[in-house]
Amino acid sequence: MAEVVKNEEYTIEITGMTHEGQGVGRVNNFTVFIDGALVGEKVRIKVIKINKNYGVGKLLEILTPSSQRTTPFCAHYKRCGGCGIQHMNYQAQLQFKTNTVKDNIRRLGKLEDVVIHDTIGMENAMNYRNKAQYPVGQVKGNTLIGFYATRSHDIIDITSCGIQSSVSDKVRQVCKDFIIKNNIEIYDEEKGTGLIRHIMTRVGYKTGEVMVVVVINKDDLPRKQQLVKELTSAIPEIRSILLNINKKKTNVILGDRNVKLYGEEVITDYIGRYKFNISPLSFFQVNPVQTEVLYSKALEYAGLTGKETVFDLYCGIGTISLFLSEKAKKVYGVEVVEEAIDDARENARINGVENIEFMVGEAERVIPEVYKSGVTADVVVVDPPRKGCDEVLLETLVDMQPQRIVYVSCNPSTLARDLKYLEEKGYKAVEVQPVDMFPQTAHVETVVLIERK
Ligand code: SAH
């Protein structure tokens, strides 16, 4: 058994990074993970936790800083759970993401000869998010609106967030002043009592339109017309103010009922030349600038000539389907959330696109049925959630033998697993392109071109 003692201090070298962005080092041959430490650094740590196979260290002092280290721009960085890698300069962040993808694909996926490109970053990796969800809470009589601390539900009162749009900061401040001035009750997460739970904003980046959603635990908000007046006079870009009713004792932020207080029920934004209606509950990529980069890459990899039948699986509100539609003969979009498919149909309609058919259901159930009925795809795009594709779906695709599969992934480890499966069944991963959709965080998005051997 290695000699590591809890609450003892040690000086160690950081020899690697986890995929979550923690530094990895060894204390007397025992692995420890340290938030905020970078590879190549010599650091002093205190061991705060010892598990069976690894320990957790708290960073006390950086003795030799890495050249990749930078001063985080946010004053709340140490506590806030929003950003994980602000202490890396942006070039280093991109390199870290490329390495994460390479490590997964080469080590877990055992794919040696696939080309893995450098991560495409943003020109300005700040203020990129089009959606903010601020929990509202109260501690010792003080109203707090901000974000949760890392691995906890303690709310940090954040006046300005460097990855959100500045208009979201303004909305937060107006709501906070309103709550304090009018003594509005605040929700208590543990007891399930009180009124205001969350403030959510959505922002159309190209249109400038702003939506404000106040999530409450009852049916009504006192002095709501005053809130409308204060919000709209302070922030003229606001096009929609809604109450969202959520009376459940749950971590899920939004309930399923909205009540309009002002303006429209949706705002609009564009990705490329396509227009999208965004409602409080619809899934919409949070970084619209990089979404365009990602979708353009997916379209390029799809290699369409106008004759193809294309499946867009896990299609959400049909964003990728629309991008594909202009170069395909026919697109079939499949998505499990019914409301998302309603939005997808509406989005196709407002863009005057007629060659897409949307279907509700799990891709692993719908696609075997569709295939049995005689419809096959020349090209398939998949964009699954973190758990990756179901094996039944991959099996059906392998039977169907599309020329190309374009895999969009938010989780490199399930991506590597699925690529390995496809490789064993006659498909070859040709090119891998990571795209930085979530600067300042350890999340990586990847698009892969896979061809029939
Ligand atoms: N391609 C879309 C959405 C990607 S997010 C976009 O770029 O905006 C992944 C989507 O997969 C979510 O909308 C989720 O509801 C959906 N989903 C999850 N499991 C699914 C399944 N088994 N079959 C079909 N869709 C699924």
mmCIF file with all atom_site columns, N, CA and C and ligand atoms in Angstrom, residues 271 283-285 291 294-295 312-321 334-338 340 359-366 381-390 393 408 410 437 445, ligand 1:
data_model
loop_
_atom_site.group_PDB
_atom_site.id
_atom_site.type_symbol
_atom_site.label_atom_id
_atom_site.label_alt_id
_atom_site.label_comp_id
_atom_site.label_asym_id
_atom_site.label_entity_id
_atom_site.label_seq_id
_atom_site.pdbx_PDB_ins_code
_atom_site.Cartn_x
_atom_site.Cartn_y
_atom_site.Cartn_z
_atom_site.occupancy
_atom_site.B_iso_or_equiv
_atom_site.pdbx_formal_charge
_atom_site.auth_seq_id
_atom_site.auth_comp_id
_atom_site.auth_asym_id
_atom_site.auth_atom_id
_atom_site.pdbx_PDB_model_num
ATOM   1   N N   . ILE A 1 271 ? -29.074 30.430 -37.957 1.00 0.00 ? 271 ILE A N   1
ATOM   2   C CA  . ILE A 1 271 ? -27.787 29.747 -38.095 1.00 0.00 ? 271 ILE A CA  1
ATOM   3   C C   . ILE A 1 271 ? -27.575 29.630 -39.592 1.00 0.00 ? 271 ILE A C   1
ATOM   4   N N   . PHE A 1 283 ? -34.553 22.785 -27.438 1.00 0.00 ? 283 PHE A N   1
ATOM   5   C CA  . PHE A 1 283 ? -33.103 22.617 -27.433 1.00 0.00 ? 283 PHE A CA  1
ATOM   6   C C   . PHE A 1 283 ? -32.532 23.423 -28.589 1.00 0.00 ? 283 PHE A C   1
ATOM   7   N N   . PHE A 1 284 ? -31.561 24.253 -28.275 1.00 0.00 ? 284 PHE A N   1
ATOM   8   C CA  . PHE A 1 284 ? -30.889 25.008 -29.330 1.00 0.00 ? 284 PHE A CA  1
ATOM   9   C C   . PHE A 1 284 ? -29.439 25.099 -28.905 1.00 0.00 ? 284 PHE A C   1
ATOM   10  N N   . GLN A 1 285 ? -28.517 24.815 -29.821 1.00 0.00 ? 285 GLN A N   1
ATOM   11  C CA  . GLN A 1 285 ? -27.096 24.839 -29.457 1.00 0.00 ? 285 GLN A CA  1
ATOM   12  C C   . GLN A 1 285 ? -26.761 26.160 -28.776 1.00 0.00 ? 285 GLN A C   1
ATOM   13  N N   . THR A 1 291 ? -21.670 26.808 -33.797 1.00 0.00 ? 291 THR A N   1
ATOM   14  C CA  . THR A 1 291 ? -22.639 25.867 -34.360 1.00 0.00 ? 291 THR A CA  1
ATOM   15  C C   . THR A 1 291 ? -22.579 25.921 -35.884 1.00 0.00 ? 291 THR A C   1
ATOM   16  N N   . LEU A 1 294 ? -19.575 24.032 -36.966 1.00 0.00 ? 294 LEU A N   1
ATOM   17  C CA  . LEU A 1 294 ? -19.792 22.594 -36.793 1.00 0.00 ? 294 LEU A CA  1
ATOM   18  C C   . LEU A 1 294 ? -20.695 22.033 -37.899 1.00 0.00 ? 294 LEU A C   1
ATOM   19  N N   . TYR A 1 295 ? -21.813 22.700 -38.131 1.00 0.00 ? 295 TYR A N   1
ATOM   20  C CA  . TYR A 1 295 ? -22.769 22.212 -39.130 1.00 0.00 ? 295 TYR A CA  1
ATOM   21  C C   . TYR A 1 295 ? -22.171 22.277 -40.535 1.00 0.00 ? 295 TYR A C   1
ATOM   22  N N   . ASP A 1 312 ? -30.986 12.246 -40.687 1.00 0.00 ? 312 ASP A N   1
ATOM   23  C CA  . ASP A 1 312 ? -30.404 13.069 -39.629 1.00 0.00 ? 312 ASP A CA  1
ATOM   24  C C   . ASP A 1 312 ? -30.958 12.547 -38.313 1.00 0.00 ? 312 ASP A C   1
ATOM   25  N N   . LEU A 1 313 ? -30.151 11.736 -37.621 1.00 0.00 ? 313 LEU A N   1
ATOM   26  C CA  . LEU A 1 313 ? -30.639 11.064 -36.419 1.00 0.00 ? 313 LEU A CA  1
ATOM   27  C C   . LEU A 1 313 ? -30.244 11.837 -35.163 1.00 0.00 ? 313 LEU A C   1
ATOM   28  N N   . TYR A 1 314 ? -31.173 11.881 -34.185 1.00 0.00 ? 314 TYR A N   1
ATOM   29  C CA  . TYR A 1 314 ? -31.038 12.740 -32.996 1.00 0.00 ? 314 TYR A CA  1
ATOM   30  C C   . TYR A 1 314 ? -31.089 14.199 -33.470 1.00 0.00 ? 314 TYR A C   1
ATOM   31  N N   . CYS A 1 315 ? -32.135 14.546 -34.206 1.00 0.00 ? 315 CYS A N   1
ATOM   32  C CA  . CYS A 1 315 ? -32.133 15.805 -34.968 1.00 0.00 ? 315 CYS A CA  1
ATOM   33  C C   . CYS A 1 315 ? -32.574 17.014 -34.164 1.00 0.00 ? 315 CYS A C   1
ATOM   34  N N   . GLY A 1 316 ? -33.036 16.848 -32.901 1.00 0.00 ? 316 GLY A N   1
ATOM   35  C CA  . GLY A 1 316 ? -33.461 18.018 -32.124 1.00 0.00 ? 316 GLY A CA  1
ATOM   36  C C   . GLY A 1 316 ? -34.542 18.783 -32.872 1.00 0.00 ? 316 GLY A C   1
ATOM   37  N N   . ILE A 1 317 ? -34.356 20.102 -33.023 1.00 0.00 ? 317 ILE A N   1
ATOM   38  C CA  . ILE A 1 317 ? -35.356 20.926 -33.705 1.00 0.00 ? 317 ILE A CA  1
ATOM   39  C C   . ILE A 1 317 ? -35.067 21.040 -35.202 1.00 0.00 ? 317 ILE A C   1
ATOM   40  N N   . GLY A 1 318 ? -34.292 20.079 -35.715 1.00 0.00 ? 318 GLY A N   1
ATOM   41  C CA  . GLY A 1 318 ? -34.119 19.983 -37.167 1.00 0.00 ? 318 GLY A CA  1
ATOM   42  C C   . GLY A 1 318 ? -33.075 20.914 -37.750 1.00 0.00 ? 318 GLY A C   1
ATOM   43  N N   . THR A 1 319 ? -32.159 21.388 -36.905 1.00 0.00 ? 319 THR A N   1
ATOM   44  C CA  . THR A 1 319 ? -31.163 22.351 -37.394 1.00 0.00 ? 319 THR A CA  1
ATOM   45  C C   . THR A 1 319 ? -30.230 21.734 -38.445 1.00 0.00 ? 319 THR A C   1
ATOM   46  N N   . ILE A 1 320 ? -29.659 20.573 -38.130 1.00 0.00 ? 320 ILE A N   1
ATOM   47  C CA  . ILE A 1 320 ? -28.748 19.948 -39.106 1.00 0.00 ? 320 ILE A CA  1
ATOM   48  C C   . ILE A 1 320 ? -29.544 19.501 -40.334 1.00 0.00 ? 320 ILE A C   1
ATOM   49  N N   . SER A 1 321 ? -30.761 19.000 -40.110 1.00 0.00 ? 321 SER A N   1
ATOM   50  C CA  . SER A 1 321 ? -31.602 18.571 -41.239 1.00 0.00 ? 321 SER A CA  1
ATOM   51  C C   . SER A 1 321 ? -31.759 19.700 -42.263 1.00 0.00 ? 321 SER A C   1
ATOM   52  N N   . VAL A 1 334 ? -34.955 12.229 -37.269 1.00 0.00 ? 334 VAL A N   1
ATOM   53  C CA  . VAL A 1 334 ? -35.541 11.405 -36.202 1.00 0.00 ? 334 VAL A CA  1
ATOM   54  C C   . VAL A 1 334 ? -35.098 11.949 -34.844 1.00 0.00 ? 334 VAL A C   1
ATOM   55  N N   . GLU A 1 335 ? -36.069 12.095 -33.947 1.00 0.00 ? 335 GLU A N   1
ATOM   56  C CA  . GLU A 1 335 ? -35.799 12.689 -32.632 1.00 0.00 ? 335 GLU A CA  1
ATOM   57  C C   . GLU A 1 335 ? -36.826 12.148 -31.647 1.00 0.00 ? 335 GLU A C   1
ATOM   58  N N   . VAL A 1 336 ? -36.386 11.906 -30.396 1.00 0.00 ? 336 VAL A N   1
ATOM   59  C CA  . VAL A 1 336 ? -37.265 11.262 -29.420 1.00 0.00 ? 336 VAL A CA  1
ATOM   60  C C   . VAL A 1 336 ? -38.229 12.248 -28.743 1.00 0.00 ? 336 VAL A C   1
ATOM   61  N N   . VAL A 1 337 ? -37.868 13.528 -28.666 1.00 0.00 ? 337 VAL A N   1
ATOM   62  C CA  . VAL A 1 337 ? -38.735 14.499 -27.975 1.00 0.00 ? 337 VAL A CA  1
ATOM   63  C C   . VAL A 1 337 ? -39.778 15.076 -28.943 1.00 0.00 ? 337 VAL A C   1
ATOM   64  N N   . GLU A 1 338 ? -41.039 14.830 -28.599 1.00 0.00 ? 338 GLU A N   1
ATOM   65  C CA  . GLU A 1 338 ? -42.131 15.194 -29.501 1.00 0.00 ? 338 GLU A CA  1
ATOM   66  C C   . GLU A 1 338 ? -42.194 16.701 -29.777 1.00 0.00 ? 338 GLU A C   1
ATOM   67  N N   . ALA A 1 340 ? -39.822 18.799 -29.735 1.00 0.00 ? 340 ALA A N   1
ATOM   68  C CA  . ALA A 1 340 ? -38.710 19.192 -30.606 1.00 0.00 ? 340 ALA A CA  1
ATOM   69  C C   . ALA A 1 340 ? -39.088 18.952 -32.065 1.00 0.00 ? 340 ALA A C   1
ATOM   70  N N   . MET A 1 359 ? -39.654 12.417 -37.958 1.00 0.00 ? 359 MET A N   1
ATOM   71  C CA  . MET A 1 359 ? -40.310 11.300 -37.273 1.00 0.00 ? 359 MET A CA  1
ATOM   72  C C   . MET A 1 359 ? -39.960 11.326 -35.784 1.00 0.00 ? 359 MET A C   1
ATOM   73  N N   . VAL A 1 360 ? -40.979 11.066 -34.950 1.00 0.00 ? 360 VAL A N   1
ATOM   74  C CA  . VAL A 1 360 ? -40.745 11.037 -33.492 1.00 0.00 ? 360 VAL A CA  1
ATOM   75  C C   . VAL A 1 360 ? -40.436 9.616  -33.046 1.00 0.00 ? 360 VAL A C   1
ATOM   76  N N   . GLY A 1 361 ? -39.440 9.462  -32.215 1.00 0.00 ? 361 GLY A N   1
ATOM   77  C CA  . GLY A 1 361 ? -39.157 8.155  -31.631 1.00 0.00 ? 361 GLY A CA  1
ATOM   78  C C   . GLY A 1 361 ? -37.671 7.974  -31.419 1.00 0.00 ? 361 GLY A C   1
ATOM   79  N N   . GLU A 1 362 ? -37.325 6.879  -30.750 1.00 0.00 ? 362 GLU A N   1
ATOM   80  C CA  . GLU A 1 362 ? -35.911 6.579  -30.551 1.00 0.00 ? 362 GLU A CA  1
ATOM   81  C C   . GLU A 1 362 ? -35.319 6.108  -31.876 1.00 0.00 ? 362 GLU A C   1
ATOM   82  N N   . ALA A 1 363 ? -34.165 6.638  -32.206 1.00 0.00 ? 363 ALA A N   1
ATOM   83  C CA  . ALA A 1 363 ? -33.537 6.278  -33.476 1.00 0.00 ? 363 ALA A CA  1
ATOM   84  C C   . ALA A 1 363 ? -33.375 4.758  -33.594 1.00 0.00 ? 363 ALA A C   1
ATOM   85  N N   . GLU A 1 364 ? -33.054 4.099  -32.466 1.00 0.00 ? 364 GLU A N   1
ATOM   86  C CA  . GLU A 1 364 ? -32.810 2.651  -32.503 1.00 0.00 ? 364 GLU A CA  1
ATOM   87  C C   . GLU A 1 364 ? -34.101 1.856  -32.703 1.00 0.00 ? 364 GLU A C   1
ATOM   88  N N   . ARG A 1 365 ? -35.261 2.513  -32.575 1.00 0.00 ? 365 ARG A N   1
ATOM   89  C CA  . ARG A 1 365 ? -36.529 1.836  -32.873 1.00 0.00 ? 365 ARG A CA  1
ATOM   90  C C   . ARG A 1 365 ? -37.049 2.250  -34.246 1.00 0.00 ? 365 ARG A C   1
ATOM   91  N N   . VAL A 1 366 ? -36.960 3.556  -34.528 1.00 0.00 ? 366 VAL A N   1
ATOM   92  C CA  . VAL A 1 366 ? -37.522 4.079  -35.775 1.00 0.00 ? 366 VAL A CA  1
ATOM   93  C C   . VAL A 1 366 ? -36.744 3.578  -36.997 1.00 0.00 ? 366 VAL A C   1
ATOM   94  N N   . VAL A 1 381 ? -26.305 11.082 -40.814 1.00 0.00 ? 381 VAL A N   1
ATOM   95  C CA  . VAL A 1 381 ? -25.682 11.942 -39.810 1.00 0.00 ? 381 VAL A CA  1
ATOM   96  C C   . VAL A 1 381 ? -26.244 11.539 -38.457 1.00 0.00 ? 381 VAL A C   1
ATOM   97  N N   . VAL A 1 382 ? -25.385 11.329 -37.467 1.00 0.00 ? 382 VAL A N   1
ATOM   98  C CA  . VAL A 1 382 ? -25.868 11.074 -36.101 1.00 0.00 ? 382 VAL A CA  1
ATOM   99  C C   . VAL A 1 382 ? -25.281 12.127 -35.169 1.00 0.00 ? 382 VAL A C   1
ATOM   100 N N   . ASP A 1 383 ? -26.087 12.579 -34.209 1.00 0.00 ? 383 ASP A N   1
ATOM   101 C CA  . ASP A 1 383 ? -25.648 13.577 -33.215 1.00 0.00 ? 383 ASP A CA  1
ATOM   102 C C   . ASP A 1 383 ? -26.223 13.192 -31.856 1.00 0.00 ? 383 ASP A C   1
ATOM   103 N N   . PRO A 1 384 ? -25.781 12.041 -31.315 1.00 0.00 ? 384 PRO A N   1
ATOM   104 C CA  . PRO A 1 384 ? -26.425 11.498 -30.102 1.00 0.00 ? 384 PRO A CA  1
ATOM   105 C C   . PRO A 1 384 ? -26.052 12.272 -28.843 1.00 0.00 ? 384 PRO A C   1
ATOM   106 N N   . PRO A 1 385 ? -26.813 12.075 -27.739 1.00 0.00 ? 385 PRO A N   1
ATOM   107 C CA  . PRO A 1 385 ? -26.423 12.633 -26.445 1.00 0.00 ? 385 PRO A CA  1
ATOM   108 C C   . PRO A 1 385 ? -25.164 11.930 -25.916 1.00 0.00 ? 385 PRO A C   1
ATOM   109 N N   . ARG A 1 386 ? -24.741 12.284 -24.703 1.00 0.00 ? 386 ARG A N   1
ATOM   110 C CA  . ARG A 1 386 ? -23.438 11.824 -24.201 1.00 0.00 ? 386 ARG A CA  1
ATOM   111 C C   . ARG A 1 386 ? -23.244 10.314 -24.219 1.00 0.00 ? 386 ARG A C   1
ATOM   112 N N   . LYS A 1 387 ? -24.334 9.567  -24.076 1.00 0.00 ? 387 LYS A N   1
ATOM   113 C CA  . LYS A 1 387 ? -24.146 8.104  -24.013 1.00 0.00 ? 387 LYS A CA  1
ATOM   114 C C   . LYS A 1 387 ? -23.872 7.463  -25.381 1.00 0.00 ? 387 LYS A C   1
ATOM   115 N N   . GLY A 1 388 ? -23.907 8.247  -26.431 1.00 0.00 ? 388 GLY A N   1
ATOM   116 C CA  . GLY A 1 388 ? -23.563 7.723  -27.755 1.00 0.00 ? 388 GLY A CA  1
ATOM   117 C C   . GLY A 1 388 ? -24.724 6.988  -28.400 1.00 0.00 ? 388 GLY A C   1
ATOM   118 N N   . CYS A 1 389 ? -24.444 6.224  -29.471 1.00 0.00 ? 389 CYS A N   1
ATOM   119 C CA  . CYS A 1 389 ? -25.495 5.534  -30.221 1.00 0.00 ? 389 CYS A CA  1
ATOM   120 C C   . CYS A 1 389 ? -25.786 4.172  -29.609 1.00 0.00 ? 389 CYS A C   1
ATOM   121 N N   . ASP A 1 390 ? -27.037 3.780  -29.682 1.00 0.00 ? 390 ASP A N   1
ATOM   122 C CA  . ASP A 1 390 ? -27.445 2.445  -29.256 1.00 0.00 ? 390 ASP A CA  1
ATOM   123 C C   . ASP A 1 390 ? -26.898 1.431  -30.268 1.00 0.00 ? 390 ASP A C   1
ATOM   124 N N   . LEU A 1 393 ? -29.007 0.536  -33.278 1.00 0.00 ? 393 LEU A N   1
ATOM   125 C CA  . LEU A 1 393 ? -28.967 1.513  -34.370 1.00 0.00 ? 393 LEU A CA  1
ATOM   126 C C   . LEU A 1 393 ? -27.741 1.276  -35.245 1.00 0.00 ? 393 LEU A C   1
ATOM   127 N N   . VAL A 1 408 ? -21.513 13.350 -35.216 1.00 0.00 ? 408 VAL A N   1
ATOM   128 C CA  . VAL A 1 408 ? -21.290 14.553 -34.407 1.00 0.00 ? 408 VAL A CA  1
ATOM   129 C C   . VAL A 1 408 ? -21.401 14.111 -32.949 1.00 0.00 ? 408 VAL A C   1
ATOM   130 N N   . CYS A 1 410 ? -20.646 14.827 -28.599 1.00 0.00 ? 410 CYS A N   1
ATOM   131 C CA  . CYS A 1 410 ? -20.276 15.720 -27.485 1.00 0.00 ? 410 CYS A CA  1
ATOM   132 C C   . CYS A 1 410 ? -19.514 14.939 -26.425 1.00 0.00 ? 410 CYS A C   1
ATOM   133 N N   . MET A 1 437 ? -16.961 24.284 -29.061 1.00 0.00 ? 437 MET A N   1
ATOM   134 C CA  . MET A 1 437 ? -18.291 24.865 -28.847 1.00 0.00 ? 437 MET A CA  1
ATOM   135 C C   . MET A 1 437 ? -18.406 25.476 -27.448 1.00 0.00 ? 437 MET A C   1
ATOM   136 N N   . GLU A 1 445 ? -16.553 19.085 -28.573 1.00 0.00 ? 445 GLU A N   1
ATOM   137 C CA  . GLU A 1 445 ? -17.487 18.625 -29.603 1.00 0.00 ? 445 GLU A CA  1
ATOM   138 C C   . GLU A 1 445 ? -16.646 18.169 -30.798 1.00 0.00 ? 445 GLU A C   1
HETATM 139 N N1  . SAH B 2 .   ? -28.781 17.619 -33.752 1.00 0.00 ? 1   SAH B N1  1
HETATM 140 C C1  . SAH B 2 .   ? -29.440 18.528 -32.836 1.00 0.00 ? 1   SAH B C1  1
HETATM 141 C C2  . SAH B 2 .   ? -29.654 17.964 -31.425 1.00 0.00 ? 1   SAH B C2  1
HETATM 142 C C3  . SAH B 2 .   ? -28.499 17.243 -30.800 1.00 0.00 ? 1   SAH B C3  1
HETATM 143 S S1  . SAH B 2 .   ? -28.706 16.915 -29.073 1.00 0.00 ? 1   SAH B S1  1
HETATM 144 C C4  . SAH B 2 .   ? -28.736 19.861 -32.794 1.00 0.00 ? 1   SAH B C4  1
HETATM 145 O O1  . SAH B 2 .   ? -27.609 19.993 -33.273 1.00 0.00 ? 1   SAH B O1  1
HETATM 146 O O2  . SAH B 2 .   ? -29.309 20.836 -32.294 1.00 0.00 ? 1   SAH B O2  1
HETATM 147 C C5  . SAH B 2 .   ? -29.190 15.207 -29.064 1.00 0.00 ? 1   SAH B C5  1
HETATM 148 C C6  . SAH B 2 .   ? -30.649 15.019 -29.298 1.00 0.00 ? 1   SAH B C6  1
HETATM 149 O O3  . SAH B 2 .   ? -30.911 13.613 -29.262 1.00 0.00 ? 1   SAH B O3  1
HETATM 150 C C7  . SAH B 2 .   ? -31.584 15.625 -28.278 1.00 0.00 ? 1   SAH B C7  1
HETATM 151 O O4  . SAH B 2 .   ? -32.501 16.451 -28.952 1.00 0.00 ? 1   SAH B O4  1
HETATM 152 C C8  . SAH B 2 .   ? -32.284 14.419 -27.628 1.00 0.00 ? 1   SAH B C8  1
HETATM 153 O O5  . SAH B 2 .   ? -33.637 14.669 -27.302 1.00 0.00 ? 1   SAH B O5  1
HETATM 154 C C9  . SAH B 2 .   ? -32.207 13.396 -28.722 1.00 0.00 ? 1   SAH B C9  1
HETATM 155 N N2  . SAH B 2 .   ? -32.260 11.970 -28.335 1.00 0.00 ? 1   SAH B N2  1
HETATM 156 C C10 . SAH B 2 .   ? -31.800 11.386 -27.203 1.00 0.00 ? 1   SAH B C10 1
HETATM 157 N N3  . SAH B 2 .   ? -31.917 10.050 -27.267 1.00 0.00 ? 1   SAH B N3  1
HETATM 158 C C11 . SAH B 2 .   ? -32.460 9.769  -28.480 1.00 0.00 ? 1   SAH B C11 1
HETATM 159 C C12 . SAH B 2 .   ? -32.817 8.539  -29.134 1.00 0.00 ? 1   SAH B C12 1
HETATM 160 N N4  . SAH B 2 .   ? -32.612 7.362  -28.567 1.00 0.00 ? 1   SAH B N4  1
HETATM 161 N N5  . SAH B 2 .   ? -33.336 8.629  -30.381 1.00 0.00 ? 1   SAH B N5  1
HETATM 162 C C13 . SAH B 2 .   ? -33.531 9.819  -30.976 1.00 0.00 ? 1   SAH B C13 1
HETATM 163 N N6  . SAH B 2 .   ? -33.219 11.001 -30.397 1.00 0.00 ? 1   SAH B N6  1
HETATM 164 C C14 . SAH B 2 .   ? -32.683 10.987 -29.161 1.00 0.00 ? 1   SAH B C14 1
#
